[in-house]
Short mmCIF file of C-alpha atoms in Angstrom, two decimals:
data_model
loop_
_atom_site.label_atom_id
_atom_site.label_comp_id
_atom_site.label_asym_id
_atom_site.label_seq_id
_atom_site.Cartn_x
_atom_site.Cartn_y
_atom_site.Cartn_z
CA UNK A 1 -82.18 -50.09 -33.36
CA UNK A 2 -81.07 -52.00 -29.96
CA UNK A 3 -77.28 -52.13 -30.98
CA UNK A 4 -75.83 -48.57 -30.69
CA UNK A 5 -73.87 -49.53 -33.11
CA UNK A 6 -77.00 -49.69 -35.49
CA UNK A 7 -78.45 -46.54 -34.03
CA UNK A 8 -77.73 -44.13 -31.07
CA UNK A 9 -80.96 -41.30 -31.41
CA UNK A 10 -82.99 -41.00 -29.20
CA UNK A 11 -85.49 -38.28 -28.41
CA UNK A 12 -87.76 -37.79 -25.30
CA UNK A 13 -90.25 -35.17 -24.68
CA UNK A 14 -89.35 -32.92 -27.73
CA UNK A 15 -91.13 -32.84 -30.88
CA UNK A 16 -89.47 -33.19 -33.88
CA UNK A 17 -90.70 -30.38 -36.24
CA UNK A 18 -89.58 -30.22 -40.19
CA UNK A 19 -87.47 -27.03 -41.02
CA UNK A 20 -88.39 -25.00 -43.80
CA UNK A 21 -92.38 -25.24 -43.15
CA UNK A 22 -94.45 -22.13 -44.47
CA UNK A 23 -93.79 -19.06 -42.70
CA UNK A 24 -90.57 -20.58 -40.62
CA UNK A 25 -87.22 -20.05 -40.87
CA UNK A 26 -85.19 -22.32 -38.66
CA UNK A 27 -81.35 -22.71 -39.37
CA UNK A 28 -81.22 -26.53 -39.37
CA UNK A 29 -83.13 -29.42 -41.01
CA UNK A 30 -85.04 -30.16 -37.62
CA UNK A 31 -86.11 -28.10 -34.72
CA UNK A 32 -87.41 -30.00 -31.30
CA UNK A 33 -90.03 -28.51 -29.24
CA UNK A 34 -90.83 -29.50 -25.97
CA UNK A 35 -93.66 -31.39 -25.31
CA UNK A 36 -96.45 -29.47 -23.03
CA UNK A 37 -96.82 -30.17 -19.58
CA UNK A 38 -99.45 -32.22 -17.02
CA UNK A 39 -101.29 -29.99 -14.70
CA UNK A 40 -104.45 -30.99 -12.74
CA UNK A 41 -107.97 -29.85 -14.68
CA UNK A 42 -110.01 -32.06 -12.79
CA UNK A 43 -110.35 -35.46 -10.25
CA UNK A 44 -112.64 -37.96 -11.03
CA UNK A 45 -113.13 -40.69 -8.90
CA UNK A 46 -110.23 -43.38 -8.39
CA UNK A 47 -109.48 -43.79 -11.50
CA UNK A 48 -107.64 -44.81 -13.81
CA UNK A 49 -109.64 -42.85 -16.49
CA UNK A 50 -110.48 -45.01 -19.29
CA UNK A 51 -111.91 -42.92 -21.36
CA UNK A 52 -112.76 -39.34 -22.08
CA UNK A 53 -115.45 -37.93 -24.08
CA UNK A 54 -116.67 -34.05 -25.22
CA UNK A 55 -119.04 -32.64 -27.31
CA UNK A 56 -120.70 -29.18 -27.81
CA UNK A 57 -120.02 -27.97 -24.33
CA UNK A 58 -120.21 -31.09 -22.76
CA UNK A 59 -117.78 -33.47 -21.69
CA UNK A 60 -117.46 -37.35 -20.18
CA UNK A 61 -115.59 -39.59 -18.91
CA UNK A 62 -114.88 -43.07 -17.14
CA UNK A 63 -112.77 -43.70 -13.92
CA UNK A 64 -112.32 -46.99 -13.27
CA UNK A 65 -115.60 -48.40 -12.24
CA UNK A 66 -117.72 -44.54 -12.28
CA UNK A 67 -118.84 -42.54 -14.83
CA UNK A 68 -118.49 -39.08 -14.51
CA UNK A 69 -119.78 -35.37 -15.91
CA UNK A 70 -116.70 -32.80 -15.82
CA UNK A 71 -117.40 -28.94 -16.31
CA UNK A 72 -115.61 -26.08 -18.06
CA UNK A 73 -114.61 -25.30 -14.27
CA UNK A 74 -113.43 -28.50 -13.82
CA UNK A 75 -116.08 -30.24 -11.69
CA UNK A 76 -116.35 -33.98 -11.60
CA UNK A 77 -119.99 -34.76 -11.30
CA UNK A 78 -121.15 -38.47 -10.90
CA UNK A 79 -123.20 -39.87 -13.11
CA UNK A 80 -123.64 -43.68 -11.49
CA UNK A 81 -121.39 -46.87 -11.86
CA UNK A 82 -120.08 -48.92 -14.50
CA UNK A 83 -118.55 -52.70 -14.72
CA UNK A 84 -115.02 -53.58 -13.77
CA UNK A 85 -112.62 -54.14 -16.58
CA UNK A 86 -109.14 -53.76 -17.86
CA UNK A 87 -110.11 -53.48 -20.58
CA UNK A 88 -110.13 -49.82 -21.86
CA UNK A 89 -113.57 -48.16 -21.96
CA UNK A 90 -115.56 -46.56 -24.85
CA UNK A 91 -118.51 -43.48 -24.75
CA UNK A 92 -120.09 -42.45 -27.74
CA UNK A 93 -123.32 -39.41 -28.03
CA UNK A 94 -125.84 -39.01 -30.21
CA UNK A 95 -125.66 -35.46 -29.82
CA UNK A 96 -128.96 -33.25 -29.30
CA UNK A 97 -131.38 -35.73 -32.02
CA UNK A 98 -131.11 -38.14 -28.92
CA UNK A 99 -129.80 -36.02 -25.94
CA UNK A 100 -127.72 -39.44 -25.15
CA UNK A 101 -124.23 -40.53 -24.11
CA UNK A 102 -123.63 -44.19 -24.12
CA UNK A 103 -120.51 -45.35 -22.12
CA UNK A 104 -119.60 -49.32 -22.43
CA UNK A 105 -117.68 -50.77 -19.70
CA UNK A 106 -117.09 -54.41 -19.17
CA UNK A 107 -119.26 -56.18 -20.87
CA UNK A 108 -122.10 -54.01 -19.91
CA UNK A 109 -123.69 -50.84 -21.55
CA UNK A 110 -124.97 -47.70 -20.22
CA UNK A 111 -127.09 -44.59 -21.24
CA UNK A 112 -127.11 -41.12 -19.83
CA UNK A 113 -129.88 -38.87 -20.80
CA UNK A 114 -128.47 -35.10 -20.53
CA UNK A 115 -131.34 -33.50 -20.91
CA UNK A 116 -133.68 -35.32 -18.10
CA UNK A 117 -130.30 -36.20 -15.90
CA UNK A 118 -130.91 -39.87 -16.32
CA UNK A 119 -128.56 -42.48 -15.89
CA UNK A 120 -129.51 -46.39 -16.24
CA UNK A 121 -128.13 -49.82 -17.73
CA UNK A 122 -129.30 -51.32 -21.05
CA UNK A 123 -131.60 -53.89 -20.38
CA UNK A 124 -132.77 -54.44 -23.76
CA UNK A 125 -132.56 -58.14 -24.62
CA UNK A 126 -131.56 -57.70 -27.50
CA UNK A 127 -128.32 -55.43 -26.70
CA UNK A 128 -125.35 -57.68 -27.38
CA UNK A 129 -123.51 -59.79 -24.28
CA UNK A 130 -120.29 -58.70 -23.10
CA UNK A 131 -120.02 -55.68 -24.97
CA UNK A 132 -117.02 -54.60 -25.81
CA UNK A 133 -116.92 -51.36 -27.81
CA UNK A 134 -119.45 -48.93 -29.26
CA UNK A 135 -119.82 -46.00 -31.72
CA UNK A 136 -122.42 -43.71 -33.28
CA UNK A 137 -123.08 -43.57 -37.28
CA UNK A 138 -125.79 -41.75 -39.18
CA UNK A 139 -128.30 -41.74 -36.22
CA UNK A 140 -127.79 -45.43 -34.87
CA UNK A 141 -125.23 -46.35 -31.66
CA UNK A 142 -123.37 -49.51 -32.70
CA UNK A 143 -122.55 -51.81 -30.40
CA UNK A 144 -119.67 -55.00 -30.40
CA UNK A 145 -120.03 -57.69 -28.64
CA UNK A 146 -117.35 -59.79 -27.33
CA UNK A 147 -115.37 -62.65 -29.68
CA UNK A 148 -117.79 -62.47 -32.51
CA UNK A 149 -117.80 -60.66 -36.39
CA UNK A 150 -121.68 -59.16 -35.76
CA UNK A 151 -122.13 -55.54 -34.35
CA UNK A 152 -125.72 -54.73 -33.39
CA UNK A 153 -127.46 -51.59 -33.77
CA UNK A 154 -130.05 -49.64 -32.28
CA UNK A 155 -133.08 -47.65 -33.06
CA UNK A 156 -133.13 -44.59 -34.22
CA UNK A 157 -131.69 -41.78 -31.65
CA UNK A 158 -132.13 -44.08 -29.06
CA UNK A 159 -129.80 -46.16 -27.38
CA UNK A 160 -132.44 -48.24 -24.80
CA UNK A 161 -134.08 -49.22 -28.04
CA UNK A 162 -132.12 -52.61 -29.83
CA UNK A 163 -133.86 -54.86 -32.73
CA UNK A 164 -133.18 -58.72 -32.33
CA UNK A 165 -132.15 -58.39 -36.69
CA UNK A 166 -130.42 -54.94 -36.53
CA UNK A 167 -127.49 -56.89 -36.85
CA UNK A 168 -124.73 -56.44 -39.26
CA UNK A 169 -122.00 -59.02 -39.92
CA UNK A 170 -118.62 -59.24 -40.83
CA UNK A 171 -118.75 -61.25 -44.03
CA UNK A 172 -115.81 -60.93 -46.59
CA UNK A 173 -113.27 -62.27 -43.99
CA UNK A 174 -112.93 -64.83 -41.26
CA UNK A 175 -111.34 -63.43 -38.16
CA UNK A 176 -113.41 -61.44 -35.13
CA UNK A 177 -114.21 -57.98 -34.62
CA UNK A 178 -111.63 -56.48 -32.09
CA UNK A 179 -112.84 -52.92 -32.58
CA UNK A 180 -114.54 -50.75 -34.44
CA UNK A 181 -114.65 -46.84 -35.89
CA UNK A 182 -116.43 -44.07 -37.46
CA UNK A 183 -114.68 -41.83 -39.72
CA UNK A 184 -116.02 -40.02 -42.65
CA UNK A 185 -118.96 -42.38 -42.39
CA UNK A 186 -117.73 -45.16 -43.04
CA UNK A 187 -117.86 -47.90 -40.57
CA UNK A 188 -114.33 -50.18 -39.76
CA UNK A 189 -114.73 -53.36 -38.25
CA UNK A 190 -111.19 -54.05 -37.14
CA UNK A 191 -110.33 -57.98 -36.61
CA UNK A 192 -107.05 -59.44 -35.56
CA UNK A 193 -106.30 -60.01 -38.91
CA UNK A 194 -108.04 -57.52 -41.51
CA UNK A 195 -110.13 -54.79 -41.71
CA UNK A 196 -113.64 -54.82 -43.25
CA UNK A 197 -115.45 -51.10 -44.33
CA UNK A 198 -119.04 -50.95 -44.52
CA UNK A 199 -121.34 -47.86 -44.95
CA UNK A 200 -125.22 -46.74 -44.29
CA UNK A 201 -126.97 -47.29 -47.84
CA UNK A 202 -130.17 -45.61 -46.50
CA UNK A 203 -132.01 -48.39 -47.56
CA UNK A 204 -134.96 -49.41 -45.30
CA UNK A 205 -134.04 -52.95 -45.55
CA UNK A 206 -130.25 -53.35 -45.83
CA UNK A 207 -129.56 -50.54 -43.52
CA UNK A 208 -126.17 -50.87 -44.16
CA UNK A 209 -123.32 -53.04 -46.13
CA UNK A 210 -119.71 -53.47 -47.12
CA UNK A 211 -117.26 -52.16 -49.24
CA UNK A 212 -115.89 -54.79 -51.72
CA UNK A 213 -112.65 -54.11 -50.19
CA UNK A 214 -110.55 -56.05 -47.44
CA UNK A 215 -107.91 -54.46 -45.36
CA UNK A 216 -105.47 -57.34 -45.01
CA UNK A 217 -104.01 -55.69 -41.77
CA UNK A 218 -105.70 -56.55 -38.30
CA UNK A 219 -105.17 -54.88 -34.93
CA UNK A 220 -103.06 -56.33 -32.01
CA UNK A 221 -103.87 -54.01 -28.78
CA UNK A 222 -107.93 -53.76 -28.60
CA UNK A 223 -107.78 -50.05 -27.98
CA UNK A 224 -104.72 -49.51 -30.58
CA UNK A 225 -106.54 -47.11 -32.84
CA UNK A 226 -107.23 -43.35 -33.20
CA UNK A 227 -108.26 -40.87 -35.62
CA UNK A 228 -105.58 -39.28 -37.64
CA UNK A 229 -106.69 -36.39 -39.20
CA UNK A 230 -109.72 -37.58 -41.05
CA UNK A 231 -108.16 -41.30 -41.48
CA UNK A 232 -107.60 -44.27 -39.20
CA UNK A 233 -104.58 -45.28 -37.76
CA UNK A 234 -103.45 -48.24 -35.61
CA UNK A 235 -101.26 -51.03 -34.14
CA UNK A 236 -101.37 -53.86 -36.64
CA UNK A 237 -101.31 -57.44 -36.71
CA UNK A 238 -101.95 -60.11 -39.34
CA UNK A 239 -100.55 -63.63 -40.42
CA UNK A 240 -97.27 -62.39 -40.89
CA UNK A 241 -96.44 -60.90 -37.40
CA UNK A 242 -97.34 -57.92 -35.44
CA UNK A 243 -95.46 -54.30 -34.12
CA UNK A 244 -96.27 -52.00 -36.79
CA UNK A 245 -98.21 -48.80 -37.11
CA UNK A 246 -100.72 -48.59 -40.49
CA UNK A 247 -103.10 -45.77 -41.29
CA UNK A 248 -105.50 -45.68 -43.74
CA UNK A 249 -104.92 -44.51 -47.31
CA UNK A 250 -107.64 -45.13 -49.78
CA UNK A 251 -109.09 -48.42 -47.99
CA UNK A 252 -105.25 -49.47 -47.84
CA UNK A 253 -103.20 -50.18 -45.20
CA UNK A 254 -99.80 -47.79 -45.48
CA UNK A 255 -97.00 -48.46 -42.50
CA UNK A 256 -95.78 -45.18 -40.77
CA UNK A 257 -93.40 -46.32 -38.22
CA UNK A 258 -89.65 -46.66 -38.39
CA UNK A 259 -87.61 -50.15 -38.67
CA UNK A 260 -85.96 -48.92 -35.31
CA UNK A 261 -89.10 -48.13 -33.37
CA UNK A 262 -90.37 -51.28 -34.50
CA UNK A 263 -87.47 -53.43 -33.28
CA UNK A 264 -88.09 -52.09 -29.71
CA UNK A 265 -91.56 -52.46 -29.72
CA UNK A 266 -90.62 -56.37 -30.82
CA UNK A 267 -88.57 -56.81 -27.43
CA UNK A 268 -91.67 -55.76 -25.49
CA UNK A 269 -92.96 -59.22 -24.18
CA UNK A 270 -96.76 -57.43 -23.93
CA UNK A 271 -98.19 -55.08 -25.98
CA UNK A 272 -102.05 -55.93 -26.32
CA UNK A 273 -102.75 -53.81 -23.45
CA UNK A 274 -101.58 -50.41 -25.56
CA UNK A 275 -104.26 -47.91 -26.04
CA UNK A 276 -103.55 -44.97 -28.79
CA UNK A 277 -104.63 -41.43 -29.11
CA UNK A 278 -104.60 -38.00 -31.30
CA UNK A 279 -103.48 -34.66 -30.30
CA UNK A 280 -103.13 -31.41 -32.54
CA UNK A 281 -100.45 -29.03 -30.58
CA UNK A 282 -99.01 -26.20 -32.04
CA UNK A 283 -99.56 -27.07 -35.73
CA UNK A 284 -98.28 -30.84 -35.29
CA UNK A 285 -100.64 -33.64 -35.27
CA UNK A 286 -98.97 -36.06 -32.64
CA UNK A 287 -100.20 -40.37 -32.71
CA UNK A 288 -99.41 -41.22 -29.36
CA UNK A 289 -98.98 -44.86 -28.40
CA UNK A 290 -98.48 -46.45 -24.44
CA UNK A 291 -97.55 -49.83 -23.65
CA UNK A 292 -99.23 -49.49 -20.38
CA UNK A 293 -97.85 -53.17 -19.16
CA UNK A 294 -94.20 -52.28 -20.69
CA UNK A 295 -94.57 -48.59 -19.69
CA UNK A 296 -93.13 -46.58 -22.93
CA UNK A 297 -94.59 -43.99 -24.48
CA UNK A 298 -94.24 -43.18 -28.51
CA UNK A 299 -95.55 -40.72 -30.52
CA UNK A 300 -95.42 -40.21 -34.58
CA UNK A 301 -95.40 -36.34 -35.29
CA UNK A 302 -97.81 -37.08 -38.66
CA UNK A 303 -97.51 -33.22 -39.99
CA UNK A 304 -93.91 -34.77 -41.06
CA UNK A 305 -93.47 -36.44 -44.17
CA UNK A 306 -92.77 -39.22 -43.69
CA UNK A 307 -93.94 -39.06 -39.91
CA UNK A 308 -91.08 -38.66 -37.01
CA UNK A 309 -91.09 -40.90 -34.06
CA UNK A 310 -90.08 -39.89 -30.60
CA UNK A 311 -90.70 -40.83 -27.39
CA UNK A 312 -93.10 -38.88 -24.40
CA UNK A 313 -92.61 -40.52 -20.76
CA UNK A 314 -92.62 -39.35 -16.91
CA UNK A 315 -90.07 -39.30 -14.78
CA UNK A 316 -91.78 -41.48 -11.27
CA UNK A 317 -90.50 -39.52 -8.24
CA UNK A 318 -90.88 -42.56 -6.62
CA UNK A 319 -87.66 -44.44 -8.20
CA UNK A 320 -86.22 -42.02 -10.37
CA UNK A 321 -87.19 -43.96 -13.44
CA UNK A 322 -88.70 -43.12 -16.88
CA UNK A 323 -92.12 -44.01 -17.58
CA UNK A 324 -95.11 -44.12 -19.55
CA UNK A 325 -96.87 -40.86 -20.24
CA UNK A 326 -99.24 -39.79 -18.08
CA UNK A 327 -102.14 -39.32 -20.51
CA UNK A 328 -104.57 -42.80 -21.14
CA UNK A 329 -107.17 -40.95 -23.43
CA UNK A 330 -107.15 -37.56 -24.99
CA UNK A 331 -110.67 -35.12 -25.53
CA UNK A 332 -110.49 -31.23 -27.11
CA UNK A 333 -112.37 -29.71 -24.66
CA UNK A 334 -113.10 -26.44 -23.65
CA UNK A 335 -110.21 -25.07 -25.27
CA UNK A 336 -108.04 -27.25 -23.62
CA UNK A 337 -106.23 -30.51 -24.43
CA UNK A 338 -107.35 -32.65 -21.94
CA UNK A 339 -105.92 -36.47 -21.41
CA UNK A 340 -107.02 -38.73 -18.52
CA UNK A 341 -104.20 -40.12 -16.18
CA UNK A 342 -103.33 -44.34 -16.38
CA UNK A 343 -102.86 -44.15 -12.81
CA UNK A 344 -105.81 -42.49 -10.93
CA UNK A 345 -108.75 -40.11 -10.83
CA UNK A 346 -106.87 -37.11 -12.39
CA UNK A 347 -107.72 -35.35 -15.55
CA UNK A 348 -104.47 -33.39 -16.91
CA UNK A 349 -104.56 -30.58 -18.89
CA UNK A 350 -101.31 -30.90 -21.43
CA UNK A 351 -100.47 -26.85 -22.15
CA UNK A 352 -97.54 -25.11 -23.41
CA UNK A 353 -96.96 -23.15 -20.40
CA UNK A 354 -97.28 -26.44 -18.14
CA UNK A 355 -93.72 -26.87 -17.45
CA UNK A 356 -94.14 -29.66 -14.98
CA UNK A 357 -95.78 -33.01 -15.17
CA UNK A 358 -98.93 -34.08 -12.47
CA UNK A 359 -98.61 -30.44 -11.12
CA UNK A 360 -94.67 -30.52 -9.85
CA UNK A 361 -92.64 -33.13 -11.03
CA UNK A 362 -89.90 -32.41 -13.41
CA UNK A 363 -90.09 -33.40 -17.08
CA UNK A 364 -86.50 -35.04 -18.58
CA UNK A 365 -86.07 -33.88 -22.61
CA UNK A 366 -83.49 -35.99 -24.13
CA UNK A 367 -81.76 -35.72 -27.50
CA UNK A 368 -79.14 -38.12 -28.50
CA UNK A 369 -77.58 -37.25 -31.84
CA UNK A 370 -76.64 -39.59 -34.51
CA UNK A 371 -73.28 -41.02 -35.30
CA UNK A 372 -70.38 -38.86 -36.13
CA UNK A 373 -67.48 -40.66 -37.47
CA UNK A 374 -64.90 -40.78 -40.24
CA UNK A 375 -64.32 -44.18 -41.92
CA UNK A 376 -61.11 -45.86 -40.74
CA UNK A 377 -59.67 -42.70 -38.65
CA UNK A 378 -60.22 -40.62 -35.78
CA UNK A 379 -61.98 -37.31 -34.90
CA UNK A 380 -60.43 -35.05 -32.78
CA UNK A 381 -63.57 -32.40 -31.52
CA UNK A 382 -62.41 -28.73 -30.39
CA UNK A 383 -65.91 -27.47 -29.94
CA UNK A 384 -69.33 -28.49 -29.51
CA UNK A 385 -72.05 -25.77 -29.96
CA UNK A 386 -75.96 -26.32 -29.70
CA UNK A 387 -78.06 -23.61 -30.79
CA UNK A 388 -81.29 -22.92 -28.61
CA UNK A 389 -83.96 -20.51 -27.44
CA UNK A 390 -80.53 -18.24 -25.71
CA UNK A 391 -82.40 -15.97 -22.76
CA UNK A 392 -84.97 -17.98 -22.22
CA UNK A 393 -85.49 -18.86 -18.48
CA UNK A 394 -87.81 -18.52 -15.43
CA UNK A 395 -87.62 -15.05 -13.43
CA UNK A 396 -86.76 -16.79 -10.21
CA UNK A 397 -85.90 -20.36 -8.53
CA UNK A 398 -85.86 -23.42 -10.44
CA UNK A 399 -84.93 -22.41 -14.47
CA UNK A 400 -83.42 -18.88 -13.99
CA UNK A 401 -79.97 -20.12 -14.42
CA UNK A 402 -81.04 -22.96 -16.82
CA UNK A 403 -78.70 -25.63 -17.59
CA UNK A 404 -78.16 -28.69 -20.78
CA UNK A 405 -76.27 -31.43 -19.99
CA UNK A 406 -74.66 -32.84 -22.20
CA UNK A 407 -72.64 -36.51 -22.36
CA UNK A 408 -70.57 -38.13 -24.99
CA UNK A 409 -69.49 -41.39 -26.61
CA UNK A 410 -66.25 -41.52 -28.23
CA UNK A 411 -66.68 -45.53 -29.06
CA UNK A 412 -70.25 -45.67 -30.52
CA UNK A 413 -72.49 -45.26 -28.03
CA UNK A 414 -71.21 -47.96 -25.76
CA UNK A 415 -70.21 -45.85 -22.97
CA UNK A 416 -70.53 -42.10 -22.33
CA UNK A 417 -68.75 -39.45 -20.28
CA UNK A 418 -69.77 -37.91 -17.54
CA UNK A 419 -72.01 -35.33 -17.80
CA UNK A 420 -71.13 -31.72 -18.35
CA UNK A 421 -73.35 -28.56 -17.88
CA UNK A 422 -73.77 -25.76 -20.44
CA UNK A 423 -74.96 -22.79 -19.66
CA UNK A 424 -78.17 -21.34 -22.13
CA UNK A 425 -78.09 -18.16 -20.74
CA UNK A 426 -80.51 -16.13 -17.35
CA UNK A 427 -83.55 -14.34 -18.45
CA UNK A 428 -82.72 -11.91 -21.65
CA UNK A 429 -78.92 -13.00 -22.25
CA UNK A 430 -79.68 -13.97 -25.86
CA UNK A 431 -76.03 -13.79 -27.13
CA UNK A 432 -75.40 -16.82 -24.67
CA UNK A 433 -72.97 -19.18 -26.43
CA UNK A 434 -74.06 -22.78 -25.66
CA UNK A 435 -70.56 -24.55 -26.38
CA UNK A 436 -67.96 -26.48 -25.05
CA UNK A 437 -64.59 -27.08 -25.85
CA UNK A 438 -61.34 -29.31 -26.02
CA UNK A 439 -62.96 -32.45 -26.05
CA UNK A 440 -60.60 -35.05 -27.24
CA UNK A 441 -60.37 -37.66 -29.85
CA UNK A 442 -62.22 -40.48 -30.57
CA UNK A 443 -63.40 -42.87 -33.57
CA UNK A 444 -67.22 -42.95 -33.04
CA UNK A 445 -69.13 -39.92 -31.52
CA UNK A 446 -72.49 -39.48 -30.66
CA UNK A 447 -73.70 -36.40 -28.33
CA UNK A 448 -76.55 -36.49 -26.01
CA UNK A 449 -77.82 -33.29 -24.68
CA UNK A 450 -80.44 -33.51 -21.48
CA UNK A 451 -82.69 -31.14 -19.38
CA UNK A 452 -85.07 -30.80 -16.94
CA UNK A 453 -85.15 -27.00 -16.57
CA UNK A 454 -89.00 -25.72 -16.47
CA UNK A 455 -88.62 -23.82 -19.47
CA UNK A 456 -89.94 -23.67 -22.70
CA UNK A 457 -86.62 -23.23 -25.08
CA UNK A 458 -86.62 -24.95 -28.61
CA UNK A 459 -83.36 -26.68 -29.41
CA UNK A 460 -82.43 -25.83 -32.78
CA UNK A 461 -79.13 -27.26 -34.60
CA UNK A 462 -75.93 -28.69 -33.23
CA UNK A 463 -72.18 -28.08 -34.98
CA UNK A 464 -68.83 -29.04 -34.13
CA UNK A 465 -65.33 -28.00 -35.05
CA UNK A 466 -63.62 -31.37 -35.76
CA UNK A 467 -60.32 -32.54 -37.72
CA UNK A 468 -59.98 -35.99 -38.88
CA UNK A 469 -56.69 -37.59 -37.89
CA UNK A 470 -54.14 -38.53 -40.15
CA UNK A 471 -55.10 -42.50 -40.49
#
């Protein structure tokens, strides 16, 4: 919450993993992992990239106002030029029945033919004005228009091919399409206020038709939705308000953020422009969420039930202050986790041995513990000890003689100390005792520990030696 009296964690650029999952043995109830690292795969165009794309060897992607081809080598190939929007962008394929990627940028839509190296703009009449979004669904690309509940589809395995009736309409509910997904075949038309599912029946007629089911949750950012495993999850909005985060359970609408995340996403004053995305790393399926306009990064580790929030920023070199994440848009390709920058051409990829972000900046990992305290009498601490990855540092320069700082707050989390440095231990000194002592009384402690060592040490648990005072 926004009063540390209410709540002091916080957690930046670690992942909160559960203790006690198959085949681990950690000594406390949580272990944090540092996030991977930013370095430079590939440069396409200007940027920002808007969008990134990859299937069976071949991968896509949208910077700024260019569309772009990028190879397992990294090679930015382009492909021709799209619309200007601010809108986030959207490519879809139809994989090798059509040998076609369709990439929609504002308002207009595009198709590249991969296997004659073809790029021009849909000039079917009957594609849909300002189109907005697209997706591909049992051999058709859909296609969204702007401010309306229809979505238009095309022919077979051919996106330069669109039918004046291959329209389908959003019909159980009121409010426009904002968005729209594929998963598991079935088809999510995503308004501001509710969600309608349809499906391909097959029939040559009715190509396809609804669920007799309503979502009564809506989206609030246009591109606040990914794939969660093999469900949908998003940024919702309805009647009632907006600043939660819903997946999909059954054609139901189940909230997965915290009361506490929530209330700082409610002091944002814009959060329509946030665009979502999936990673899996190391076992833990991360829903990442930026606020590009408020620039704050969140992320839901979803392998935890129920899922852990925690926060993934940049530290700008440029003032010194924490940002959003790098990554705009995530794609699984060619091995590699690949997320396209919000601020220019670059193409990241996000590895556990990248210890810096964009190449050479340093990444900040934050952990502010919650509040220690004894009802109606103080705590005197003698010793505060932090179990971590002892030993583990960088052979030379920057990380061989790694470092956590650590701060306190004897009064709630109202003011802190100044910082103090622990030593983890130089390459191989694994019986390093991370600890400090003597440090006073107080009535309301919380710890923060800090880093920005380019190392990749987990933090484990965290104990102190404390006495209450007589009251």
């Amino acid at each position: 919450m926004q009063s540390p009296r209410l709540g002091s964690e916080t957690c930046l650029n670690l992942i909160p993993i559960v203790a006690g999952a198959a085949g681990s043995r950690p000594p406390g109830p949580l272990v944090f992992l540092p996030t991977p690292g930013t370095r430079t795969f590939a440069t396409a165009g200007n940027g920002p990239i808007r969008d990134i794309f990859y299937e069976d060897g071949r991968c896509f992607c949208i910077s700024g106002e260019e569309a772009y081809s990028i190879s397992a080598a990294g090679g930015a190939t382009l492909l021709g030029s799209v619309a200007a929007s601010q809108l986030p962008a959207k490519i879809a394929g139809n994989g090798s029945g059509g040998s076609q990627i369709m990439f929609v940028s504002g308002g207009s839509g595009y198709i590249y033919n991969w296997s004659t190296a073809v790029w021009a703009e849909i000039t079917d009449s009957d594609f849909p004005d300002n189109v907005q979004s697209c997706e591909f669904s049992d051999g058709y690309f859909l296609a969204l228009g702007y401010n309306t509940r229809s979505v238009n589809y095309s022919a077979s395995f051919n996106g330069t091919s669109w039918g004046a009736t291959d329209i389908f309409q959003k019909s159980q509910t009121t409010d426009n399409i904002r968005n729209l997904s594929v998963i598991n075949k079935n088809i999510y038309l995503i308004g501001s206020k509710t969600i309608e599912v349809w499906k391909n029946t097959g029939d040559a007629t009715t190509t396809f038709k609804p669920y007799q089911v309503i979502i009564e949750q809506g989206i609030d950012p246009f591109a606040g939705i990914a794939k969660v495993g093999n469900a949908l999850a998003w940024i919702g909005q309805n009647e009632h308000g907006k600043g939660r985060a819903y997946r999909d359970i059954n054609l139901a609408p189940v909230p997965f953020s915290h009361p506490g995340v929530e209330d700082i996403w409610a002091s944002y004053g814009r959060t329509d422009d946030a665009v979502c995305w999936t990673m899996l790393y190391r076992g833990q399926l991360l829903f990442v969420v930026s606020f590009l306009t408020e620039e704050a990064t969140w992320a839901a580790n979803m392998t935890a039930e129920p899922p852990i929030w925690f926060e993934m920023g940049y530290l700008d070199p440029l003032d010194g202050e924490q940002k959003a994440h790098l990554g705009r848009c995530h794609a699984f390709a060619f091995n590699k986790h690949l997320v396209g920058s919000r601020t220019d051409g670059s193409i990241y990829e996000m590895a556990a041995d990248a210890y810096y972000d964009d190449d050479t900046r340093p990444i900040r990992r934050v952990r502010r513990a919650p509040h220690i305290f004894v009802p109606q009498r103080s705590m005197t601490i003698n010793r505060f000890a932090v179990q971590v990855d002892s030993g583990v540092a960088a052979t030379t320069g920057q990380g061989s003689d790694p470092k956590l700082m650590v701060t306190y707050s004897v009064n709630g989390g109202n003011t802190y100390s100044d910082e103090l440095l622990m030593d983890t231990g130089a390459i191989g000194e694994y019986d390093t005792r991370v600890e400090i002592n003597r440090l006073g009384q107080g009535d309301d402690w919380v710890f923060q520990l800090a880093t920005s060592e380019p190392i990749a040490h987990a933090w484990r648990d965290a104990s102190i030696d404390a006495e209450a005072d007589a009251s």
